[in-house]
Short mmCIF file of N, CA and C in Angstrom, two decimals:
data_model
loop_
_atom_site.label_atom_id
_atom_site.label_comp_id
_atom_site.label_asym_id
_atom_site.label_seq_id
_atom_site.Cartn_x
_atom_site.Cartn_y
_atom_site.Cartn_z
N MET A 1 -7.94 43.63 13.27
CA MET A 1 -7.38 42.74 12.03
C MET A 1 -7.02 41.25 12.92
N ARG A 2 -5.92 41.60 14.15
CA ARG A 2 -5.52 40.43 14.71
C ARG A 2 -6.90 39.62 15.68
N GLU A 3 -7.46 40.43 16.16
CA GLU A 3 -8.53 39.76 16.45
C GLU A 3 -9.88 38.70 15.74
N LYS A 4 -9.61 39.18 14.33
CA LYS A 4 -10.44 38.47 13.80
C LYS A 4 -9.51 37.67 13.06
N ALA A 5 -8.26 36.99 13.39
CA ALA A 5 -7.88 36.58 13.04
C ALA A 5 -8.04 35.17 13.95
N TYR A 6 -8.11 34.98 15.23
CA TYR A 6 -7.94 35.30 16.71
C TYR A 6 -9.26 33.53 16.90
N TRP A 7 -10.39 35.21 16.18
CA TRP A 7 -11.35 33.33 15.76
C TRP A 7 -11.75 32.98 15.32
N PHE A 8 -10.36 33.35 14.11
CA PHE A 8 -11.27 32.00 12.37
C PHE A 8 -10.26 30.99 13.13
N VAL A 9 -9.42 31.92 14.02
CA VAL A 9 -8.04 30.07 13.96
C VAL A 9 -8.61 28.99 15.22
N CYS A 10 -9.90 30.01 16.25
CA CYS A 10 -10.42 29.45 17.22
C CYS A 10 -11.34 28.46 16.00
N GLN A 11 -11.82 29.09 15.10
CA GLN A 11 -12.74 28.25 14.55
C GLN A 11 -12.20 26.92 14.31
N VAL A 12 -11.26 26.83 13.26
CA VAL A 12 -10.26 26.10 12.86
C VAL A 12 -10.67 24.84 14.28
N LEU A 13 -9.38 25.95 14.97
CA LEU A 13 -9.21 24.24 15.69
C LEU A 13 -10.55 23.63 16.11
N ASN A 14 -11.67 23.79 16.60
CA ASN A 14 -12.52 23.46 17.14
C ASN A 14 -13.25 22.61 15.98
N LEU A 15 -13.36 22.85 14.28
CA LEU A 15 -14.05 21.83 13.31
C LEU A 15 -12.14 20.67 13.44
N PHE A 16 -11.43 20.93 13.44
CA PHE A 16 -10.20 20.01 13.55
C PHE A 16 -10.36 19.01 15.32
N GLU A 17 -11.19 19.94 16.05
CA GLU A 17 -11.18 18.69 17.63
C GLU A 17 -12.46 17.84 17.44
N ILE A 18 -13.51 18.33 16.39
CA ILE A 18 -14.37 18.19 16.04
C ILE A 18 -14.19 17.00 15.00
N ILE A 19 -13.79 16.71 13.99
CA ILE A 19 -12.54 15.93 13.25
C ILE A 19 -12.67 14.65 13.78
N ILE A 20 -11.81 15.34 14.69
CA ILE A 20 -10.79 13.79 15.08
C ILE A 20 -11.86 13.23 16.53
N SER A 21 -12.81 14.02 16.63
CA SER A 21 -13.15 12.84 17.29
C SER A 21 -14.43 11.95 17.05
N TYR A 22 -14.97 13.07 15.71
CA TYR A 22 -15.59 11.81 14.73
C TYR A 22 -14.91 10.63 14.26
N ARG A 23 -13.72 10.92 13.58
CA ARG A 23 -12.35 9.34 13.63
C ARG A 23 -12.90 9.18 14.33
N LYS A 24 -12.43 9.34 15.84
CA LYS A 24 -12.22 8.06 17.17
C LYS A 24 -13.69 7.54 17.70
N ASP A 25 -14.50 8.94 16.73
CA ASP A 25 -15.71 7.15 16.67
C ASP A 25 -16.21 6.75 15.56
N HIS A 26 -15.66 6.82 14.08
CA HIS A 26 -15.41 6.02 13.75
C HIS A 26 -16.79 6.39 12.43
N VAL A 27 -17.28 7.46 13.06
CA VAL A 27 -18.62 8.42 11.59
C VAL A 27 -18.01 8.83 10.55
N VAL A 28 -16.09 9.03 10.82
CA VAL A 28 -15.64 10.51 9.59
C VAL A 28 -15.18 8.65 8.95
N PRO A 29 -14.29 8.87 7.66
CA PRO A 29 -14.37 7.15 7.24
C PRO A 29 -12.79 8.00 7.04
N ASP A 30 -12.35 7.09 6.40
CA ASP A 30 -10.63 6.56 6.57
C ASP A 30 -10.21 8.02 5.73
N ASP A 31 -10.96 7.60 3.67
CA ASP A 31 -10.59 8.04 3.46
C ASP A 31 -11.18 10.07 3.76
N VAL A 32 -11.41 10.34 4.14
CA VAL A 32 -12.23 11.28 4.80
C VAL A 32 -11.20 12.28 5.22
N PHE A 33 -10.70 11.62 7.06
CA PHE A 33 -10.88 12.34 7.48
C PHE A 33 -8.50 12.34 7.04
N ALA A 34 -7.90 11.33 6.42
CA ALA A 34 -6.96 11.57 5.45
C ALA A 34 -7.32 12.91 4.70
N THR A 35 -7.42 12.91 4.65
CA THR A 35 -7.13 14.74 3.74
C THR A 35 -7.48 16.06 4.39
N TRP A 36 -8.36 15.75 5.42
CA TRP A 36 -7.97 17.03 6.66
C TRP A 36 -6.46 17.16 7.46
N VAL A 37 -6.33 15.89 7.43
CA VAL A 37 -4.40 16.17 8.17
C VAL A 37 -3.58 17.31 7.10
N SER A 38 -3.88 16.74 6.41
CA SER A 38 -2.98 18.09 5.37
C SER A 38 -2.90 19.72 5.88
N TRP A 39 -4.88 19.84 6.10
CA TRP A 39 -4.84 20.79 6.49
C TRP A 39 -4.31 21.13 7.47
N PHE A 40 -3.91 20.11 8.74
CA PHE A 40 -3.59 20.44 10.42
C PHE A 40 -2.13 20.23 10.33
N HIS A 41 -1.65 20.48 9.37
CA HIS A 41 -0.36 20.45 8.71
C HIS A 41 0.31 21.76 8.42
N GLU A 42 -0.31 22.59 7.08
CA GLU A 42 -1.55 24.07 6.52
C GLU A 42 -1.28 24.67 7.60
N LEU A 43 -1.88 24.73 9.01
CA LEU A 43 -2.01 26.11 9.56
C LEU A 43 -0.92 25.30 11.11
N GLY A 44 -1.36 24.30 11.60
CA GLY A 44 0.32 24.38 12.36
C GLY A 44 2.10 25.05 11.65
N THR A 45 1.93 25.22 10.39
CA THR A 45 3.26 25.60 10.01
C THR A 45 2.87 26.48 9.11
N SER A 46 1.95 27.55 9.05
CA SER A 46 1.32 28.59 8.72
C SER A 46 2.32 29.65 9.39
N LYS A 47 3.05 30.77 8.77
CA LYS A 47 3.20 31.71 9.52
C LYS A 47 3.45 31.81 10.95
N ARG A 48 2.57 32.05 10.84
CA ARG A 48 1.94 32.96 12.69
C ARG A 48 0.80 32.46 13.72
N PHE A 49 1.04 30.70 13.12
CA PHE A 49 -0.10 30.28 14.09
C PHE A 49 0.38 30.38 15.19
N GLU A 50 1.77 30.14 15.39
CA GLU A 50 2.65 29.59 16.36
C GLU A 50 2.07 30.66 17.51
N ARG A 51 1.75 32.24 17.64
CA ARG A 51 1.72 33.23 17.74
C ARG A 51 -0.02 33.23 18.73
N PHE A 52 -0.87 32.45 17.71
CA PHE A 52 -1.42 32.14 18.53
C PHE A 52 -2.15 30.93 19.69
N TRP A 53 -1.07 29.53 18.59
CA TRP A 53 -0.83 28.18 20.14
C TRP A 53 -0.40 28.38 20.92
N ILE A 54 1.00 28.89 20.51
CA ILE A 54 2.12 28.92 22.03
C ILE A 54 1.92 30.52 22.64
N ASP A 55 1.66 31.67 22.09
CA ASP A 55 1.12 32.97 23.29
C ASP A 55 0.41 33.06 23.43
N GLU A 56 0.01 32.94 22.90
CA GLU A 56 -1.69 32.87 24.00
C GLU A 56 -2.87 31.45 24.58
N GLU A 57 -2.13 30.91 23.87
CA GLU A 57 -1.75 29.73 25.00
C GLU A 57 -3.55 28.81 24.38
N LEU A 58 -3.31 28.70 22.93
CA LEU A 58 -5.51 28.46 22.32
C LEU A 58 -4.70 26.13 23.08
N TRP A 59 -3.31 26.28 22.30
CA TRP A 59 -3.51 24.63 22.99
C TRP A 59 -3.94 24.79 24.44
N SER A 60 -4.20 24.35 25.01
CA SER A 60 -5.02 24.70 26.39
C SER A 60 -6.61 24.24 26.37
N HIS A 61 -6.80 24.34 25.79
CA HIS A 61 -8.10 24.90 24.89
C HIS A 61 -8.77 22.62 24.45
N TYR A 62 -7.69 22.76 24.00
CA TYR A 62 -8.03 21.49 22.80
C TYR A 62 -7.87 19.84 23.96
N LYS A 63 -8.35 18.97 23.57
CA LYS A 63 -8.28 17.29 23.95
C LYS A 63 -6.55 16.99 23.07
N GLY A 64 -6.18 16.22 23.49
CA GLY A 64 -4.85 15.42 23.63
C GLY A 64 -4.19 15.39 22.93
N GLU A 65 -5.07 14.12 22.12
CA GLU A 65 -4.44 14.50 20.62
C GLU A 65 -4.29 15.29 19.68
N LEU A 66 -5.28 16.91 19.69
CA LEU A 66 -4.47 17.93 18.28
C LEU A 66 -3.91 18.86 18.65
N GLN A 67 -4.05 18.65 20.33
CA GLN A 67 -2.07 19.17 20.64
C GLN A 67 -0.99 17.93 20.47
N GLN A 68 -1.10 17.46 20.10
CA GLN A 68 -0.23 16.53 19.44
C GLN A 68 0.91 16.89 18.60
N ILE A 69 -0.99 16.36 17.43
CA ILE A 69 -0.27 17.37 16.31
C ILE A 69 0.10 18.32 15.81
N LEU A 70 -0.31 19.93 16.05
CA LEU A 70 -0.59 20.65 15.75
C LEU A 70 0.87 20.81 16.76
N ASN A 71 1.04 20.85 17.67
CA ASN A 71 2.73 20.67 18.31
C ASN A 71 4.03 20.00 17.22
N LEU A 72 3.34 19.10 16.55
CA LEU A 72 4.42 18.07 16.04
C LEU A 72 4.01 18.80 14.69
N ALA A 73 3.64 19.41 14.36
CA ALA A 73 3.59 20.84 13.51
C ALA A 73 3.96 21.85 13.18
N THR A 74 4.11 22.75 14.26
CA THR A 74 5.18 24.02 14.69
C THR A 74 6.49 22.86 15.03
N GLY A 75 6.29 22.15 15.65
CA GLY A 75 8.13 22.08 15.38
C GLY A 75 8.92 21.53 14.48
N LEU A 76 8.03 21.04 13.67
CA LEU A 76 7.93 21.37 11.66
C LEU A 76 9.02 22.57 11.43
N ALA A 77 7.55 23.76 11.56
CA ALA A 77 7.41 24.17 11.30
C ALA A 77 9.28 24.97 11.92
N ARG A 78 10.00 25.47 13.15
CA ARG A 78 10.81 25.82 13.71
C ARG A 78 12.21 24.78 13.09
N LYS A 79 12.09 23.85 12.34
CA LYS A 79 13.28 22.84 12.00
C LYS A 79 13.77 23.61 10.80
N ARG A 80 12.68 24.47 9.77
CA ARG A 80 12.93 24.31 8.36
C ARG A 80 14.26 25.04 8.65
N GLU A 81 14.68 25.15 7.69
CA GLU A 81 16.07 25.61 7.36
C GLU A 81 15.76 26.62 6.21
N GLU A 82 16.67 27.66 6.34
CA GLU A 82 16.38 29.19 5.33
C GLU A 82 15.79 28.76 3.89
N ASP A 83 16.79 27.20 3.46
CA ASP A 83 16.39 27.09 1.37
C ASP A 83 15.02 26.42 1.90
N PHE A 84 13.82 26.45 2.85
CA PHE A 84 13.29 24.76 3.30
C PHE A 84 12.13 24.81 1.42
N ALA A 85 12.32 26.69 0.51
CA ALA A 85 11.20 26.05 0.09
C ALA A 85 11.59 26.72 -1.52
N SER A 86 12.39 26.89 -1.42
CA SER A 86 13.88 26.79 -2.31
C SER A 86 14.03 24.98 -2.74
N VAL A 87 14.15 24.22 -1.82
CA VAL A 87 14.45 22.76 -2.13
C VAL A 87 12.77 22.04 -2.77
N GLU A 88 12.69 21.52 -3.92
CA GLU A 88 12.12 20.92 -3.72
C GLU A 88 11.13 20.04 -3.52
N SER A 89 11.41 18.87 -3.18
CA SER A 89 10.86 17.82 -2.60
C SER A 89 11.04 18.10 -0.83
N SER A 90 11.66 19.26 -0.05
CA SER A 90 10.99 19.74 1.05
C SER A 90 10.20 19.79 1.92
N TYR A 91 9.24 19.90 1.05
CA TYR A 91 7.81 20.13 1.74
C TYR A 91 7.40 17.95 1.39
N ASP A 92 7.02 17.67 0.11
CA ASP A 92 6.25 16.90 0.05
C ASP A 92 7.11 15.26 2.20
N ASP A 93 8.24 15.48 1.79
CA ASP A 93 9.03 14.46 2.66
C ASP A 93 8.22 15.24 3.47
N GLU A 94 8.21 16.95 4.45
CA GLU A 94 7.64 17.06 5.16
C GLU A 94 6.63 16.57 5.05
N LEU A 95 6.10 16.25 4.68
CA LEU A 95 4.63 16.19 4.22
C LEU A 95 3.45 14.86 5.23
N LYS A 96 5.27 13.62 3.72
CA LYS A 96 4.64 13.18 4.47
C LYS A 96 5.44 11.83 5.28
N ALA A 97 6.27 13.08 6.14
CA ALA A 97 6.37 12.39 7.56
C ALA A 97 5.30 13.00 9.09
N PHE A 98 5.25 13.90 8.36
CA PHE A 98 3.89 14.29 9.18
C PHE A 98 2.48 13.36 9.80
N HIS A 99 2.23 13.35 8.19
CA HIS A 99 1.12 11.29 8.13
C HIS A 99 1.96 10.50 8.77
N ASP A 100 3.09 10.20 8.35
CA ASP A 100 3.45 9.00 8.79
C ASP A 100 3.40 9.35 10.84
N GLN A 101 3.45 10.12 11.21
CA GLN A 101 4.06 10.69 12.99
C GLN A 101 2.41 11.18 13.11
N VAL A 102 1.08 11.18 12.39
CA VAL A 102 -0.46 11.68 13.13
C VAL A 102 -0.57 10.40 13.24
N ALA A 103 -0.67 9.83 12.00
CA ALA A 103 -0.52 8.03 12.00
C ALA A 103 -0.19 7.39 13.38
N THR A 104 0.17 8.14 13.86
CA THR A 104 1.11 6.84 14.74
C THR A 104 -0.06 7.48 16.75
N ILE A 105 0.09 8.70 16.04
CA ILE A 105 -0.67 10.11 17.63
C ILE A 105 -1.89 9.48 17.20
N MET A 106 -3.06 8.81 16.33
CA MET A 106 -3.86 8.68 16.06
C MET A 106 -4.10 6.67 16.21
N LYS A 107 -3.56 5.90 16.48
CA LYS A 107 -3.21 4.82 16.65
C LYS A 107 -4.43 4.39 14.86
N ASP A 108 -3.70 5.39 14.15
CA ASP A 108 -4.80 5.25 12.53
C ASP A 108 -3.61 4.54 11.70
N PRO A 109 -3.87 3.87 10.97
CA PRO A 109 -2.47 3.34 9.86
C PRO A 109 -2.99 3.76 8.58
N SER A 110 -4.35 3.77 8.50
CA SER A 110 -5.53 4.23 7.19
C SER A 110 -4.36 5.64 6.84
N ILE A 111 -4.22 6.52 8.18
CA ILE A 111 -3.69 7.60 7.02
C ILE A 111 -2.40 7.55 6.56
N LYS A 112 -1.43 6.47 6.89
CA LYS A 112 -0.11 6.56 6.56
C LYS A 112 -1.01 6.01 5.26
N GLU A 113 -1.46 4.62 4.65
CA GLU A 113 -2.03 4.28 4.02
C GLU A 113 -2.67 4.93 2.70
N HIS A 114 -3.50 6.05 3.43
CA HIS A 114 -4.34 7.16 2.11
C HIS A 114 -2.75 7.86 1.59
N PHE A 115 -1.85 8.46 2.63
CA PHE A 115 -0.65 9.66 2.10
C PHE A 115 0.13 8.14 1.26
N ASP A 116 0.66 6.93 1.59
CA ASP A 116 2.07 7.13 0.70
C ASP A 116 0.84 6.92 -0.66
N LYS A 117 -0.36 6.51 -0.65
CA LYS A 117 -1.16 5.86 -1.92
C LYS A 117 -1.75 6.56 -2.84
N ARG A 118 -2.28 7.92 -2.19
CA ARG A 118 -1.99 9.23 -2.71
C ARG A 118 -1.21 10.41 -4.47
N ARG A 119 0.56 9.56 -2.54
CA ARG A 119 1.19 10.27 -3.31
C ARG A 119 2.44 9.42 -5.01
N ALA A 120 1.45 8.10 -4.19
CA ALA A 120 2.51 7.15 -5.08
C ALA A 120 1.82 7.15 -7.07
N THR A 121 0.48 7.68 -6.38
CA THR A 121 -0.39 8.25 -7.81
C THR A 121 -0.33 9.61 -8.25
N GLN A 122 -0.30 10.25 -7.62
CA GLN A 122 0.93 11.57 -8.21
C GLN A 122 1.65 12.45 -7.46
N HIS A 123 1.83 13.86 -7.88
CA HIS A 123 2.89 14.37 -6.99
C HIS A 123 1.76 15.11 -5.68
N VAL A 124 2.43 14.91 -5.38
CA VAL A 124 1.50 15.25 -3.86
C VAL A 124 0.69 16.74 -4.26
N GLY A 125 1.62 17.81 -4.61
CA GLY A 125 1.31 18.98 -4.96
C GLY A 125 0.38 19.50 -6.16
N ALA A 126 0.13 18.36 -6.39
CA ALA A 126 -0.06 18.78 -8.31
C ALA A 126 -1.72 18.38 -7.73
N PRO A 127 -2.03 19.87 -9.36
CA PRO A 127 -4.49 19.89 -9.19
C PRO A 127 -4.40 18.98 -9.57
N GLN A 128 -5.64 17.98 -9.37
CA GLN A 128 -5.47 16.17 -10.12
C GLN A 128 -6.17 17.30 -11.94
#
């Protein structure tokens, strides 16, 4: 099972790298790319991801922007307090900070703008 998980993570990371390249080449619209940023966060902060990213050195196979983004996410996961899940605003605040920092990494303010607009019109975690 661990090997299957490893290869699945590699496939997801490959897709992430492709979408980043497409965004930089203006192939992918702002709003589409902005929705992927939350998925970068989900994977990068997941419980076992760091085992693959750091321990298996997957980071070394990917371009700089993806490395920076996922290093940011794994760093956020490490900083979480024990009560992270029980504090209602923790996740939303972390997700906003993540989007803001990814916008800086990508030199793409549309990421922050899209997140702020979405956050203003709905609760981030709520289905539409």
